[in-house]
Short mmCIF file of C-alpha atoms in Angstrom, two decimals:
data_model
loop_
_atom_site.label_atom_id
_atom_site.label_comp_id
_atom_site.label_asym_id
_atom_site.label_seq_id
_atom_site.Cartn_x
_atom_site.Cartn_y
_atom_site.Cartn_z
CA UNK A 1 -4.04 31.99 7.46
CA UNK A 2 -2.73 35.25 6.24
CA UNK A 3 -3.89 38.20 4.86
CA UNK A 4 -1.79 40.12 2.12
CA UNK A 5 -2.12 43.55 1.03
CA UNK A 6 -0.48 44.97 -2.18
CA UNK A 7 0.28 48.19 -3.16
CA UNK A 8 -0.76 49.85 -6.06
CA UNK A 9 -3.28 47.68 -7.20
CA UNK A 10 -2.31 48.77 -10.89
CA UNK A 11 -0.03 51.56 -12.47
CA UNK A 12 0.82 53.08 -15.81
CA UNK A 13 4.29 53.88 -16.12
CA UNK A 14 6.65 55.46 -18.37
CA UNK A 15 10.02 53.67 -19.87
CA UNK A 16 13.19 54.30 -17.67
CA UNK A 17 11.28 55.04 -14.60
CA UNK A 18 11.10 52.72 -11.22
CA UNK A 19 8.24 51.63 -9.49
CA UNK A 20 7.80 50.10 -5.96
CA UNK A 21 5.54 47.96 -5.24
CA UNK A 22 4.56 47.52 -1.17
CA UNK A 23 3.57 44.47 0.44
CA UNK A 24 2.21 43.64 3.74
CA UNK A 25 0.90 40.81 5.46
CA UNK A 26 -1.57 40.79 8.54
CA UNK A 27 0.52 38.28 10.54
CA UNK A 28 4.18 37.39 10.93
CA UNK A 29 5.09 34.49 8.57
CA UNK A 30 8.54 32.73 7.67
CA UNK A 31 8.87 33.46 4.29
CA UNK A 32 8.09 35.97 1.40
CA UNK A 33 8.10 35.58 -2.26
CA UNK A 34 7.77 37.71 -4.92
CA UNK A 35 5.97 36.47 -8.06
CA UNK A 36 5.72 37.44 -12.02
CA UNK A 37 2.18 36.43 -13.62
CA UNK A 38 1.13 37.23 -17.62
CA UNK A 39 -2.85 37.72 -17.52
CA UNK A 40 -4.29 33.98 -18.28
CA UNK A 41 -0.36 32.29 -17.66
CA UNK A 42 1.84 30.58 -14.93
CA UNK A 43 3.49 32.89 -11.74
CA UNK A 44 7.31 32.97 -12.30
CA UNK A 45 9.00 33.14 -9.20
CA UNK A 46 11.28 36.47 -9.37
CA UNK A 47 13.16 35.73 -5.75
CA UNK A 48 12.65 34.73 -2.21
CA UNK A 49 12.47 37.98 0.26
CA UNK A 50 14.88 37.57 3.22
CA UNK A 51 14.47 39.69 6.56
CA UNK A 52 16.63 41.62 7.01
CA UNK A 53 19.67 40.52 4.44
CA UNK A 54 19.97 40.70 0.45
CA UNK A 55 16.86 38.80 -1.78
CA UNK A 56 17.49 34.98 -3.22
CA UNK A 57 16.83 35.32 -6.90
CA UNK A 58 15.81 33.00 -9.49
CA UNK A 59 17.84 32.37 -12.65
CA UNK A 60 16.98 34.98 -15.44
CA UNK A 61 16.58 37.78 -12.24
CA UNK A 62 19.12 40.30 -10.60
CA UNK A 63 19.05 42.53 -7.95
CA UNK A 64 19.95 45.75 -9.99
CA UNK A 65 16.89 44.90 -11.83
CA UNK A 66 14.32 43.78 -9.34
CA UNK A 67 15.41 45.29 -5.99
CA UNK A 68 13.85 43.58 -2.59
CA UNK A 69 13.69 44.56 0.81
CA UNK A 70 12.13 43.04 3.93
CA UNK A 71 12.95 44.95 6.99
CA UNK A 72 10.63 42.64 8.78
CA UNK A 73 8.18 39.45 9.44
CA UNK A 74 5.11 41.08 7.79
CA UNK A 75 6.47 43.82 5.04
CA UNK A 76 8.57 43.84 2.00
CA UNK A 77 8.88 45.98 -1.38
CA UNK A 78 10.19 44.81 -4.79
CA UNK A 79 11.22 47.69 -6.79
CA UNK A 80 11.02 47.13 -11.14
CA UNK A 81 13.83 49.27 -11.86
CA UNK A 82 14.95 51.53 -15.32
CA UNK A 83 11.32 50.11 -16.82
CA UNK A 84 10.52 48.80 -20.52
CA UNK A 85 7.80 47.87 -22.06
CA UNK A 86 8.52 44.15 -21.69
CA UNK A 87 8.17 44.47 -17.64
CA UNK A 88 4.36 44.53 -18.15
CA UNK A 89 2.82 42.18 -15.98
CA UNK A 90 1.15 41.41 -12.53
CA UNK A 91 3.29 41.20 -9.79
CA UNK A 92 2.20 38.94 -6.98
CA UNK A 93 3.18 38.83 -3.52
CA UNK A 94 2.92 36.07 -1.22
CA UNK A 95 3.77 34.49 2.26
CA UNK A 96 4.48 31.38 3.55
CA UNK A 97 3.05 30.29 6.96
CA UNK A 98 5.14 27.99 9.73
CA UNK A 99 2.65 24.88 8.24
CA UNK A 100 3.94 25.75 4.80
CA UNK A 101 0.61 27.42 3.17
CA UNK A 102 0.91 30.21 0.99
CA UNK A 103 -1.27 32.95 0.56
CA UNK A 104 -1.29 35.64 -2.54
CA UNK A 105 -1.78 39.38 -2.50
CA UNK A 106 -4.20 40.28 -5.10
CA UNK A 107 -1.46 41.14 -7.49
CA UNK A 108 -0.03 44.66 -8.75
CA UNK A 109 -0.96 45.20 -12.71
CA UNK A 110 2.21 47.21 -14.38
CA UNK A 111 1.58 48.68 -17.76
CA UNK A 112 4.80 50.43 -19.53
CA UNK A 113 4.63 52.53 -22.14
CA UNK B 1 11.32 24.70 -19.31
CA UNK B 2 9.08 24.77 -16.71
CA UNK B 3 9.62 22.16 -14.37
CA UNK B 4 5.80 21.02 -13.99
CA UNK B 5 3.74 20.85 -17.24
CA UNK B 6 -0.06 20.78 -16.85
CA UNK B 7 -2.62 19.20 -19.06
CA UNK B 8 -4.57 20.03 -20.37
CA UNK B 9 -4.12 23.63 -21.39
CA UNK B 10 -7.39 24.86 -21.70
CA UNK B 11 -11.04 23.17 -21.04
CA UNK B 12 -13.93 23.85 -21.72
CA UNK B 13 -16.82 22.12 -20.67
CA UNK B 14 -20.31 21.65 -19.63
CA UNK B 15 -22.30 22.11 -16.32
CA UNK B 16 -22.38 18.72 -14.52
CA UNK B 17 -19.57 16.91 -16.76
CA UNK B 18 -16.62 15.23 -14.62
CA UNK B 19 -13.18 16.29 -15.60
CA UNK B 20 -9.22 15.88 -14.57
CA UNK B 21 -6.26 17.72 -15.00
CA UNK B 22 -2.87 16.90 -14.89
CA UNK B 23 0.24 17.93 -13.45
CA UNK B 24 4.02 16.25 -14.31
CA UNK B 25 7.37 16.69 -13.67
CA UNK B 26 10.63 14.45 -14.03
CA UNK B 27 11.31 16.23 -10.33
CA UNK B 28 10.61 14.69 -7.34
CA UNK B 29 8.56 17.12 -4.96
CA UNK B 30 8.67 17.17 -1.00
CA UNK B 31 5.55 18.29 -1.84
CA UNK B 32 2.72 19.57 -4.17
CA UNK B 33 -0.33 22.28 -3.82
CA UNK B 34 -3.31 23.16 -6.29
CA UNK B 35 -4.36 27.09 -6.31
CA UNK B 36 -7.08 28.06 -7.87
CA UNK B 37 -7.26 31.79 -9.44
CA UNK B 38 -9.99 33.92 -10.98
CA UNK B 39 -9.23 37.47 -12.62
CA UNK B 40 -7.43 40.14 -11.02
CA UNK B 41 -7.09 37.88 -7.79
CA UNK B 42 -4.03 35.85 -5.94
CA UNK B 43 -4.23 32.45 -6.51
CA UNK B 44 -5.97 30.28 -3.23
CA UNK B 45 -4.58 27.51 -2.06
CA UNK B 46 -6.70 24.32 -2.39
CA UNK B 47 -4.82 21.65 -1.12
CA UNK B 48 -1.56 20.43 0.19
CA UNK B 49 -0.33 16.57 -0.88
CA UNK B 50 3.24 15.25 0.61
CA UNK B 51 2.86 11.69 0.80
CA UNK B 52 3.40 9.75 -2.29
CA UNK B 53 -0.04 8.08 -2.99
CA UNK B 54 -2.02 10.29 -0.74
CA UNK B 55 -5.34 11.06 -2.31
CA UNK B 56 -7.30 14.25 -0.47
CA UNK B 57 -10.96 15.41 -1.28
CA UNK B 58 -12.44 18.72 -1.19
CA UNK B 59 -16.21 18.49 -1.97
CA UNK B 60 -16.38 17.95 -5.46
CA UNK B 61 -12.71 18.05 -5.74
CA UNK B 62 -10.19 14.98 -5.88
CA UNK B 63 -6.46 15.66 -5.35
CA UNK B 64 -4.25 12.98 -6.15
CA UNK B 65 -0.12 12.76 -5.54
CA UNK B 66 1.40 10.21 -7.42
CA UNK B 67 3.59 7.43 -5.98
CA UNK B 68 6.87 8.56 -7.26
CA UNK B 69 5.91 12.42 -5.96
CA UNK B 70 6.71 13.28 -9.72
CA UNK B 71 3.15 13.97 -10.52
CA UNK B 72 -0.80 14.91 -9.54
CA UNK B 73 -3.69 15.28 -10.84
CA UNK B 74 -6.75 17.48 -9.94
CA UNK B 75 -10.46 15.54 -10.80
CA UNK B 76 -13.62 17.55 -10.52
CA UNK B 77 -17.00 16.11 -10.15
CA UNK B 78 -19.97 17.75 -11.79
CA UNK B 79 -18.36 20.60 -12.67
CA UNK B 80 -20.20 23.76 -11.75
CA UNK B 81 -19.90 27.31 -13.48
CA UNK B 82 -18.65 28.22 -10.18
CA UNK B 83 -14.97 26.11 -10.76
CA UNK B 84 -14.49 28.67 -13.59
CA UNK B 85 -10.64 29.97 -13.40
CA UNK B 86 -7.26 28.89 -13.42
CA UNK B 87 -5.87 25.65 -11.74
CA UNK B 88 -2.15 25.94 -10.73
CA UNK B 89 -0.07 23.24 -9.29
CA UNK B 90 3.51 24.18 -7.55
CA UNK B 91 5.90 21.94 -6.23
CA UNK B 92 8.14 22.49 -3.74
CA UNK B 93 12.11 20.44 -4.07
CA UNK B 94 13.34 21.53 -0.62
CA UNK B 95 9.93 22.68 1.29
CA UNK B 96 10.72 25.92 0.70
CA UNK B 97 10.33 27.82 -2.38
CA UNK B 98 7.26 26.65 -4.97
CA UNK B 99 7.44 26.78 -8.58
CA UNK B 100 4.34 26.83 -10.43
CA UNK B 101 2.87 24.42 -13.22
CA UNK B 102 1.88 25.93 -16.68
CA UNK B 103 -1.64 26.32 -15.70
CA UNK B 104 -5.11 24.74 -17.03
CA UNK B 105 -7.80 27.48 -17.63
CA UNK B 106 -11.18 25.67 -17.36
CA UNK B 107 -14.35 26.92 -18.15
CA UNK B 108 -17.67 25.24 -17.23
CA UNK B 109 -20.56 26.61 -19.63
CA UNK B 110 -24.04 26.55 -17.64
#
């Protein structure tokens, strides 16, 4: 199994700002996702984190927009860049294990104003 | 579109009442998982089906994949306020990434 850490846990932001949001797992794993989740709704992939190279995003996501690093096995950061209102959400983390299980962080709640 | 459509939506029912919900796709999966999620938490990972047919229990929990590995369903056995939350499925095309079902928000009253 695997542990996942997220930070912040929530945030209140202001429009045209950037926010970063940390993730970090207890054990290496091969693969890191980042997730998009309205309260009560599906998770919307946003991209798959690669070590050490650029993000694969999903159709309807860019980099300028949703920035990713993973410098290594057990850490990554997806930055929600230039804000609006409509990025509002929960952002989930998660990490795929060798035997294909995937585990969640406990989510970071974005408000914008 | 999302490429896995659960049924249904919402469900609301009472203690000790059996229930299913459904998952479907035109896509054929390498493979298909059921999460479970309850406010301000990840989802959990309940199960893991890859072989068409294969039929897995957890407790009071029945996971089914179909044949065709197009489609599963998730049956519950007297339902307890404690299966509150959301049920996800997510399918996997190439074993790799997992995209996630529209979600079925169940509710058991006590």
């Amino acid at each position: 199994s695997a542990v996942i850490s997220q930070k912040p846990s929530r945030d209140i932001c202001q429009r045209g700002t950037s926010l970063t949001i940390q993730c970090q797992v207890d054990s290496q794993v091969t693969m890191m996702f980042w997730y998009r989740q309205q309260p009560g709704q599906s998770l919307t992939l946003i991209a798959t984190a690669n070590q050490g190279s650029e993000a694969t995003y999903e159709s309807g996501f860019v980099i300028d927009k949703f920035p990713i690093s993973r410098p290594n096995l057990t850490f990554s950061t997806l930055t929600v860049s230039n804000m609006s209102p409509e990025d509002s959400s929960i952002y989930l983390c998660s990490a795929q294990t060798r035997f294909n299980e995937q585990f969640f962080g406990p989510g970071t709640r974005l408000t914008v104003l | 579109t999302q490429l896995l459509e659960q049924s249904p939506q919402f469900l609301s029912i009472q203690e000790g009442e059996n229930l299913t919900v459904y998952c479907n796709s035109s896509s054929v999966f390498s493979s298909l998982q059921w999460y479970r999620q309850e406010p301000g938490e990840g989802p959990v990972l309940l199960v893991t089906v890859v072989t068409g047919g294969e039929v897995k229990k957890l407790k009071r929990l029945t996971f089914q994949f179909g044949d065709a590995r197009k489609d599963s369903s998730l049956h519950i056995t007297a339902a307890q306020p404690g299966d509150t939350g959301l049920y996800l499925c997510a399918g996997s095309l190439t074993g790799n990434q997992f995209y996630f079902g529209t979600g079925t928000s169940l509710t058991v009253i006590p």
